[in-house]
Tab-separated table of C-alpha atoms in Angstrom:
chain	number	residue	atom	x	y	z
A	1	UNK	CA	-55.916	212.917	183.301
A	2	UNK	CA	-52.733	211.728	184.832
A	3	UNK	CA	-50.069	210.485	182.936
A	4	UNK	CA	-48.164	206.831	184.052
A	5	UNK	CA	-44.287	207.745	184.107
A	6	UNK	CA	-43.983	203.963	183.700
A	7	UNK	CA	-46.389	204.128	180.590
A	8	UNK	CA	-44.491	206.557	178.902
A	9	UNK	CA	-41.324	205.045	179.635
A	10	UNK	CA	-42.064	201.797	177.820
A	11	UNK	CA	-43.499	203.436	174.845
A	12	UNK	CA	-40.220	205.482	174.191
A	13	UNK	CA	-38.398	202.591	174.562
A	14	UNK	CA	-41.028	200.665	171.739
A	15	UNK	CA	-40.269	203.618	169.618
A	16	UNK	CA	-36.531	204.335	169.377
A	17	UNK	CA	-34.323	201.566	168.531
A	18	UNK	CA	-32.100	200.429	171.534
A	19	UNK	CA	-28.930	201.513	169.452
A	20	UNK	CA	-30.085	204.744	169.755
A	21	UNK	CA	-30.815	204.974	172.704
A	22	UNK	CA	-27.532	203.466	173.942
A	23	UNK	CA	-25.609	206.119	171.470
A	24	UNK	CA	-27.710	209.309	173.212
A	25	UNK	CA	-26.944	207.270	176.839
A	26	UNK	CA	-25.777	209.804	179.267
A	27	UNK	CA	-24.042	206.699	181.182
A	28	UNK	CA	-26.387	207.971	184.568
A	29	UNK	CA	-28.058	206.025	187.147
A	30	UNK	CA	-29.946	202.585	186.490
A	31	UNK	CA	-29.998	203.140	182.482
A	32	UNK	CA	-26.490	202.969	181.687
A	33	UNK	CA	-26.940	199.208	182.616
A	34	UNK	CA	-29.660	198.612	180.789
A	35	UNK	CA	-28.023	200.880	178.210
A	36	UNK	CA	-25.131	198.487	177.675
A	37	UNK	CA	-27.116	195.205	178.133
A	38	UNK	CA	-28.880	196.662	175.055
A	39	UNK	CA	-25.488	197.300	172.999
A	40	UNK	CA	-24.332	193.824	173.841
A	41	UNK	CA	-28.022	192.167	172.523
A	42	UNK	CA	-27.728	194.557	169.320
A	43	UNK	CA	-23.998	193.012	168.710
A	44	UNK	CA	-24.994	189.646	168.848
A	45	UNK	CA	-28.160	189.853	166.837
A	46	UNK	CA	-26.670	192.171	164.019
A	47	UNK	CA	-23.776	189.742	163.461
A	48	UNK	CA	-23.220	190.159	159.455
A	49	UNK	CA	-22.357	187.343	157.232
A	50	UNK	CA	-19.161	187.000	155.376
A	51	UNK	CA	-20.280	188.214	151.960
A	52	UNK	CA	-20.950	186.130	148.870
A	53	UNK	CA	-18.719	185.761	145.744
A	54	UNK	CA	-15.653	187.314	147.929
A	55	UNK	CA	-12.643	186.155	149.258
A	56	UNK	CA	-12.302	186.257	152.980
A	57	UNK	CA	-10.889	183.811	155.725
A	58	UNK	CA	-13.266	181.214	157.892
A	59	UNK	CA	-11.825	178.870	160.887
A	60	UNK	CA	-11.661	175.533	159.837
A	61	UNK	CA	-13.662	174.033	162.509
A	62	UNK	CA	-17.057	175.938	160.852
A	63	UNK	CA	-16.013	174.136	157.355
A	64	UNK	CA	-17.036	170.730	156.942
A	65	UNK	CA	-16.825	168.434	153.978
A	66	UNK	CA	-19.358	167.444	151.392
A	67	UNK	CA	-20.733	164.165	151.770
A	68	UNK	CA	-21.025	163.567	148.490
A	69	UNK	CA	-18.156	164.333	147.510
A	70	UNK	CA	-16.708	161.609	145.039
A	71	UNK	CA	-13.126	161.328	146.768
A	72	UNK	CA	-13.157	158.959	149.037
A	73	UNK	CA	-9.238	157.683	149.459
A	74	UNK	CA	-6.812	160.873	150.450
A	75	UNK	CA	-2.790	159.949	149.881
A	76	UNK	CA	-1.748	160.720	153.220
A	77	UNK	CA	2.083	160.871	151.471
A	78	UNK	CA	0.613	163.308	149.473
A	79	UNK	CA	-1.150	165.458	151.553
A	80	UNK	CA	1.692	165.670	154.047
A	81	UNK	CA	3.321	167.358	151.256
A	82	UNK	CA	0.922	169.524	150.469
A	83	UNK	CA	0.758	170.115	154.426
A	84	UNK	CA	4.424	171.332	154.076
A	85	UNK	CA	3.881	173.258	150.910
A	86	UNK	CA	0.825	175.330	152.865
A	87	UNK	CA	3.300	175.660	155.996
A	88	UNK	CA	5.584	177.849	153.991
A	89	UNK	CA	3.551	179.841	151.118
A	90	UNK	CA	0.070	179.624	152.785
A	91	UNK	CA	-2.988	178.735	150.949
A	92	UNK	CA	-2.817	180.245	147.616
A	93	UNK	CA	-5.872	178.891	145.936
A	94	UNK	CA	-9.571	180.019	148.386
A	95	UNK	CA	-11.857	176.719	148.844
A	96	UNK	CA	-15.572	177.388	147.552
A	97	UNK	CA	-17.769	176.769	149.728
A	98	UNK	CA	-21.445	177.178	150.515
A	99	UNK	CA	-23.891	178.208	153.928
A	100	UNK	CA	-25.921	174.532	155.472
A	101	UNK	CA	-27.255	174.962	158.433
A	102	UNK	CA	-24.568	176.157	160.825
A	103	UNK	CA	-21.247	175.437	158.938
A	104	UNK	CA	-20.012	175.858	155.517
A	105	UNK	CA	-19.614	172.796	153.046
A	106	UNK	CA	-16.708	172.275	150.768
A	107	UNK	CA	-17.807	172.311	147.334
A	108	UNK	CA	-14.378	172.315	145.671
A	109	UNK	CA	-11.033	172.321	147.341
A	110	UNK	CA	-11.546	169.617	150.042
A	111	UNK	CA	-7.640	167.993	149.948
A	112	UNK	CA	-6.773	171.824	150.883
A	113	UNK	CA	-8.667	171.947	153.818
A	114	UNK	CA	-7.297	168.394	155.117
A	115	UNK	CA	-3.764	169.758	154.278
A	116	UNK	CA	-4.401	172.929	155.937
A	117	UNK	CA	-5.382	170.805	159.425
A	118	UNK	CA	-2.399	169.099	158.942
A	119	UNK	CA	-0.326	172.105	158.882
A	120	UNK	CA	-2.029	173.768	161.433
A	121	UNK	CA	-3.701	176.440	160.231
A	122	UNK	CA	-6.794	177.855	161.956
A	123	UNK	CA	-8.099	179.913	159.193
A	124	UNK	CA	-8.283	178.946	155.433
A	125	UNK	CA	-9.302	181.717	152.583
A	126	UNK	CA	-12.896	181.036	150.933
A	127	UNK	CA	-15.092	181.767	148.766
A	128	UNK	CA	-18.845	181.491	149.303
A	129	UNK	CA	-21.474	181.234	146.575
A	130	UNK	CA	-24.796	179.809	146.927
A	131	UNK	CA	-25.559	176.467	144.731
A	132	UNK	CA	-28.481	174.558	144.492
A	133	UNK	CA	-27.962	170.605	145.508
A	134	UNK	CA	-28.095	169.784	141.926
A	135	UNK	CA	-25.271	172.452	141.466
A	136	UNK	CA	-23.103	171.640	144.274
A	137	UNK	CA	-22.477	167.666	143.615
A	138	UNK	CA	-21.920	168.679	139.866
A	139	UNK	CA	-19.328	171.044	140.472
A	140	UNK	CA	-17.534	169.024	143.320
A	141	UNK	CA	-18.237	165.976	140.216
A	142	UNK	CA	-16.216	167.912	137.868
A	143	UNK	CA	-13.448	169.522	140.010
A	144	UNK	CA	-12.435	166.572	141.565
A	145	UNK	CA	-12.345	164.842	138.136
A	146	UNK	CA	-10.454	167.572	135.971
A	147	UNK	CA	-8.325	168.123	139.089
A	148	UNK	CA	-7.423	164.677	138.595
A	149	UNK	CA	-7.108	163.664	142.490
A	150	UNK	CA	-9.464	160.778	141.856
A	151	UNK	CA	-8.566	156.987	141.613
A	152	UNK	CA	-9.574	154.926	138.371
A	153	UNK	CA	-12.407	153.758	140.239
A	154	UNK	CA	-13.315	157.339	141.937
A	155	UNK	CA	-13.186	159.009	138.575
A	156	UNK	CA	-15.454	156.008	136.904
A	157	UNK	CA	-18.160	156.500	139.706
A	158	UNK	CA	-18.123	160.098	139.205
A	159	UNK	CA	-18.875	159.774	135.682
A	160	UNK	CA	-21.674	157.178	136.019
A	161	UNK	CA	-23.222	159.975	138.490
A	162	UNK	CA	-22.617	162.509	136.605
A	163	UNK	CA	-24.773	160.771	133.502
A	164	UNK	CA	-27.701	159.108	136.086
A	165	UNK	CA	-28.296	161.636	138.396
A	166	UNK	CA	-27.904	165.020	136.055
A	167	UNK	CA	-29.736	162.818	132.663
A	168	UNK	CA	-26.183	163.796	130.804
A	169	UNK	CA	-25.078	162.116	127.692
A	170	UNK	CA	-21.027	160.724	127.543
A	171	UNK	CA	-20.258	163.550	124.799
A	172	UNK	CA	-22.243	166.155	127.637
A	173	UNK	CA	-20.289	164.585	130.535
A	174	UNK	CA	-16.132	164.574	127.902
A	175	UNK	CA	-17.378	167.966	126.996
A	176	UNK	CA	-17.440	169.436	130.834
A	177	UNK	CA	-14.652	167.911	132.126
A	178	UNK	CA	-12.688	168.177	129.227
A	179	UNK	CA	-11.754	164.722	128.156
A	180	UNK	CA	-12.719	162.770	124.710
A	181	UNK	CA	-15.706	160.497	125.024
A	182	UNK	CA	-13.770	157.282	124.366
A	183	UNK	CA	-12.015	158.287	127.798
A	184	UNK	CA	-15.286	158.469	129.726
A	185	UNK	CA	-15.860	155.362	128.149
A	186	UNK	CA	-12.709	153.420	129.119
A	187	UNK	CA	-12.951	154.799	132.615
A	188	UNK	CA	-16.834	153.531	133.163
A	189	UNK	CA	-15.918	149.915	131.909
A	190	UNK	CA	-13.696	149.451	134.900
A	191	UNK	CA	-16.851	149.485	136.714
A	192	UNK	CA	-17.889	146.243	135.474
A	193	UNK	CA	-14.859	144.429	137.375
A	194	UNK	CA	-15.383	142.194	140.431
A	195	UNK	CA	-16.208	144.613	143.827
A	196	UNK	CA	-12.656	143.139	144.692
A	197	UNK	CA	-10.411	143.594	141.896
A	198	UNK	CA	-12.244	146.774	141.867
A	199	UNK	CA	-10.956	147.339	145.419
A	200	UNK	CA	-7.083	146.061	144.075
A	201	UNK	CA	-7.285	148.833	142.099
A	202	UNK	CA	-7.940	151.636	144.514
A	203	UNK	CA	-5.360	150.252	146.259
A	204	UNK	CA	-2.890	149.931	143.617
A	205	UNK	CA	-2.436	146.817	143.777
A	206	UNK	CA	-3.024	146.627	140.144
A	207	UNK	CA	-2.400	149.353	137.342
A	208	UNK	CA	-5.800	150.627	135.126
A	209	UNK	CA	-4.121	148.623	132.414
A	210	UNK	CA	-3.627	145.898	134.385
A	211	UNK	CA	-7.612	146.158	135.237
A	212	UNK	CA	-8.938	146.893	131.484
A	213	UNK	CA	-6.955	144.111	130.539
A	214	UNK	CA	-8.489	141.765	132.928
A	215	UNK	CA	-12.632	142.772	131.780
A	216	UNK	CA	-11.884	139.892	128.875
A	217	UNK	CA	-12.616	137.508	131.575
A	218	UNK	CA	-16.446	137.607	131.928
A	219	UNK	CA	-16.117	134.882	134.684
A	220	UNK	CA	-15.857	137.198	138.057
A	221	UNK	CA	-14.263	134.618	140.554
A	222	UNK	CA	-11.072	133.715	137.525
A	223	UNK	CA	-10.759	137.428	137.255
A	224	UNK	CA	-10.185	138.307	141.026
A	225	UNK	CA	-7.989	134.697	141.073
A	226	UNK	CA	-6.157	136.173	138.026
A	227	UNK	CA	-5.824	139.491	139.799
A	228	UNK	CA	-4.158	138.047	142.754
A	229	UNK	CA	-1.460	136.489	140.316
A	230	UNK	CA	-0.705	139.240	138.558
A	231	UNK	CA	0.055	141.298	142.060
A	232	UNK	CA	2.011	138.037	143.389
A	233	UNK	CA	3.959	137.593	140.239
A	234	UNK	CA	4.153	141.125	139.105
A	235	UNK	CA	2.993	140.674	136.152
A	236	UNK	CA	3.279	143.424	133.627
A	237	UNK	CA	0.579	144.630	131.089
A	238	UNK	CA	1.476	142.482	127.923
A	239	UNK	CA	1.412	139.467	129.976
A	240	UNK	CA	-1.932	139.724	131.466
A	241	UNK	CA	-2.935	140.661	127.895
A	242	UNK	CA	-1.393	137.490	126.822
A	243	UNK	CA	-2.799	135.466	129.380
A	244	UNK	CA	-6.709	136.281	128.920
A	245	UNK	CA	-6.034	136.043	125.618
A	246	UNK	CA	-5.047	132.006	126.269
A	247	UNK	CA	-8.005	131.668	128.374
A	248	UNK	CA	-10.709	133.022	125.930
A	249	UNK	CA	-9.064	130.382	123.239
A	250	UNK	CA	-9.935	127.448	125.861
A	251	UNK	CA	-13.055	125.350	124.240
A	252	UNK	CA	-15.857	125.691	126.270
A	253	UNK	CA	-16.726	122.038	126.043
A	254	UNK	CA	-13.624	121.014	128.148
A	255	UNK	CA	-15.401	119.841	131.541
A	256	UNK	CA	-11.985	120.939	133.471
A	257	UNK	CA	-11.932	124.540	132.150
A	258	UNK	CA	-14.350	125.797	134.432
A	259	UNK	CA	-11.650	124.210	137.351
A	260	UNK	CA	-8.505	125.531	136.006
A	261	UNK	CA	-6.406	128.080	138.338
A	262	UNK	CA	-4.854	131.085	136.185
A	263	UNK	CA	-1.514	130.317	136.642
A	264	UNK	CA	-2.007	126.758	134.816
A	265	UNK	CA	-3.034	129.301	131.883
A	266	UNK	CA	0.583	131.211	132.501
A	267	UNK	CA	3.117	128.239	132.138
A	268	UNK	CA	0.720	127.539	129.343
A	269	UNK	CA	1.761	131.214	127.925
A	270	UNK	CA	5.660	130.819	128.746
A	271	UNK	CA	5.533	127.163	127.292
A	272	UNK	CA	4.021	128.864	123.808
A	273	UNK	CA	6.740	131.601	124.036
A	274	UNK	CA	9.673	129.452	124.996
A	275	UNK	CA	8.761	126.759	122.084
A	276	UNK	CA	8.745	130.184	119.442
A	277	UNK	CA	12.678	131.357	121.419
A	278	UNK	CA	13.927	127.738	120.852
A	279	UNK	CA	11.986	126.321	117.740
A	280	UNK	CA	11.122	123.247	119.562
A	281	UNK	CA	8.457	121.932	121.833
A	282	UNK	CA	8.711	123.013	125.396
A	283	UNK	CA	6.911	121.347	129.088
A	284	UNK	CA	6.901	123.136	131.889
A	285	UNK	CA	5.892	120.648	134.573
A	286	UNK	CA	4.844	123.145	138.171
A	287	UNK	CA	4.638	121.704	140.875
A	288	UNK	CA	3.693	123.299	144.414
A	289	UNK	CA	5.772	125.726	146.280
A	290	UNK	CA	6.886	127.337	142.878
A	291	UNK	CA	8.929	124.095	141.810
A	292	UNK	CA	8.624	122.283	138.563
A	293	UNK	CA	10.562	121.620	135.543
A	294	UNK	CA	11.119	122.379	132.087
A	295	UNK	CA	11.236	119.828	129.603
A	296	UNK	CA	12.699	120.447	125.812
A	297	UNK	CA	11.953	118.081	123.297
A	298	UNK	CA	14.552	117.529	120.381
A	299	UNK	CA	14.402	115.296	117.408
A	300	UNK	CA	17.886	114.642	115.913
A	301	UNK	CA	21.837	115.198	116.968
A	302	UNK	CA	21.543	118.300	114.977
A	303	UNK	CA	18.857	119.274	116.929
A	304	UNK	CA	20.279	119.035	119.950
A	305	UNK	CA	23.777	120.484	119.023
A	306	UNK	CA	21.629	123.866	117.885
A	307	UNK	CA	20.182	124.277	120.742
A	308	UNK	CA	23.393	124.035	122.693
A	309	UNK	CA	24.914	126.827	120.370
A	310	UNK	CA	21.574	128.576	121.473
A	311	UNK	CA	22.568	128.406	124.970
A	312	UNK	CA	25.890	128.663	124.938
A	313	UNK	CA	25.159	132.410	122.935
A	314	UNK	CA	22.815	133.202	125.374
A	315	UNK	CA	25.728	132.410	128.356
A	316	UNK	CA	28.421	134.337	126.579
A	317	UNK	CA	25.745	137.531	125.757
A	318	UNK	CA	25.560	137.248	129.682
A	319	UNK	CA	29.044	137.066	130.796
């Protein structure tokens, strides 16, 4: 019985694998191209994977950030810096990072890889582990937070996550990122501010004190109006303090309370500490467009001749 050529032909080529046969190649005739087609399709389909758990260098455009990563807000001041810093000494500290799909995700070590663009690298030292979803916004969680490269309101949200979405108690969640419970705590009240006092705050428009002072005020439109004023007047800490305290000794059962803009409850602070600097009563009398006047009361020609010593000490301390 005849043998096919063809037949045989095809069932060598089933048999031995094409890198073999392109090694053995005598580089003759028609099969050195098919020879080297083969090569080339081996190449591409035995491309290996950078391995896990090592360091080794990826371009930046196959690295993408993690969407649910809790920094939102990058200091662009900042980062320029750290642009600079990377232009001279490199990268010293590998991103982790994990395989999705077709790129690699930042799990920790995202403000690097923004930097890193900025300075113009094309190439960024990694490290890739694997991480289930759970894992991955825990760590990135917990990073970011003991890294410290969150705002007050960034580092709040991260905490509430970290106790709703992982079931974690606030000793569990001080205990991993290595704060005391009472600060977890302090940080999650800010989340009860108004969405835009809230907002003052990640823009630094107002201090965390500034903001922990103002959750006194349960009412949420007098807090953002009180907000404003303290970023208008610069107001520091102890007055704020000073001022809510004024406004929760109101009595409810005044009908005009509820009306009452938060500056009327500042004169009402600086007439209180004016009348304890002079030992009299004091009026402050605003007006619009930041005029007004002050009004001290005096009860006898002794009165009135201490008080001009008090001044006139106050003039000379000056001069």
């Amino acid at each position: 019985m005849a043998v096919k050529k063809s037949g045989l032909g095809k069932g060598l080529d089933s048999l031995i694998p094409k890198q073999t046969a392109a090694k053995h190649s005598t580089g003759a005739g028609a099969g050195t191209s098919g020879d080297v087609s083969a090569k080339d399709e081996t190449k591409s389909a035995v491309k290996k994977e950078p391995p896990l758990n090592q360091e080794v260098k990826l371009k930046l455009t196959q690295i993408e950030p993690n969407r649910d990563q809790p920094r939102k807000s990058f200091d662009e001041q900042a980062l320029a810096e750290l642009a600079d810093s990377i232009r001279q000494f490199g990268v010293i500290q590998p991103l982790i990072v994990q395989k999705k799909g077709d790129f690699y995700e930042i799990i920790a070590g995202e403000r690097r890889w923004r930097a890193a663009r900025m300075a113009g690298l094309k190439e960024i030292p990694v490290i890739i582990r694997e991480f289930s979803d759970r894992q991955a916004v825990e760590i990135s969680l917990i990073e970011n937070i003991q890294r410290e490269n969150l705002n007050p309101i960034e580092e709040a949200v991260a905490y509430k996550r970290l106790l709703n979405e992982f079931d974690l108690t606030q000793e569990e969640v001080a205990d991993r990122v290595s704060k005391s419970r009472a600060a977890v705590t302090n940080s999650m009240r800010l989340l009860k501010l108004d969405d835009r006092v809230q907002q003052m705050v990640v823009e630094e428009k107002l201090s965390t004190g500034h903001a922990r002072a103002l959750l006194g005020i349960a009412d949420a439109e007098l807090q953002y109006q009180c907000a404003q004023e303290i970023f208008d007047r610069k107001l520091s800490v102890r007055d704020v303090e000073r001022m809510v305290k004024v406004l929760s000794s109101k009595k409810k059962e005044k009908p005009k309370q509820d009306e009452s803009q938060p500056q009327d409850f500042i004169y009402q602070d600086l007439e209180e500490r004016m009348k304890a600097l002079l030992g009299t009563k004091v009026s402050i009398d605003h007006r619009n467009q930041n005029r007004g006047r002050i009004v001290i009361d005096y009860y006898s020609n002794e009165e009135l001749e201490r008080l001009m010593y008090l001044f006139q000490s106050i003039s000379d301390e000056k001069n």
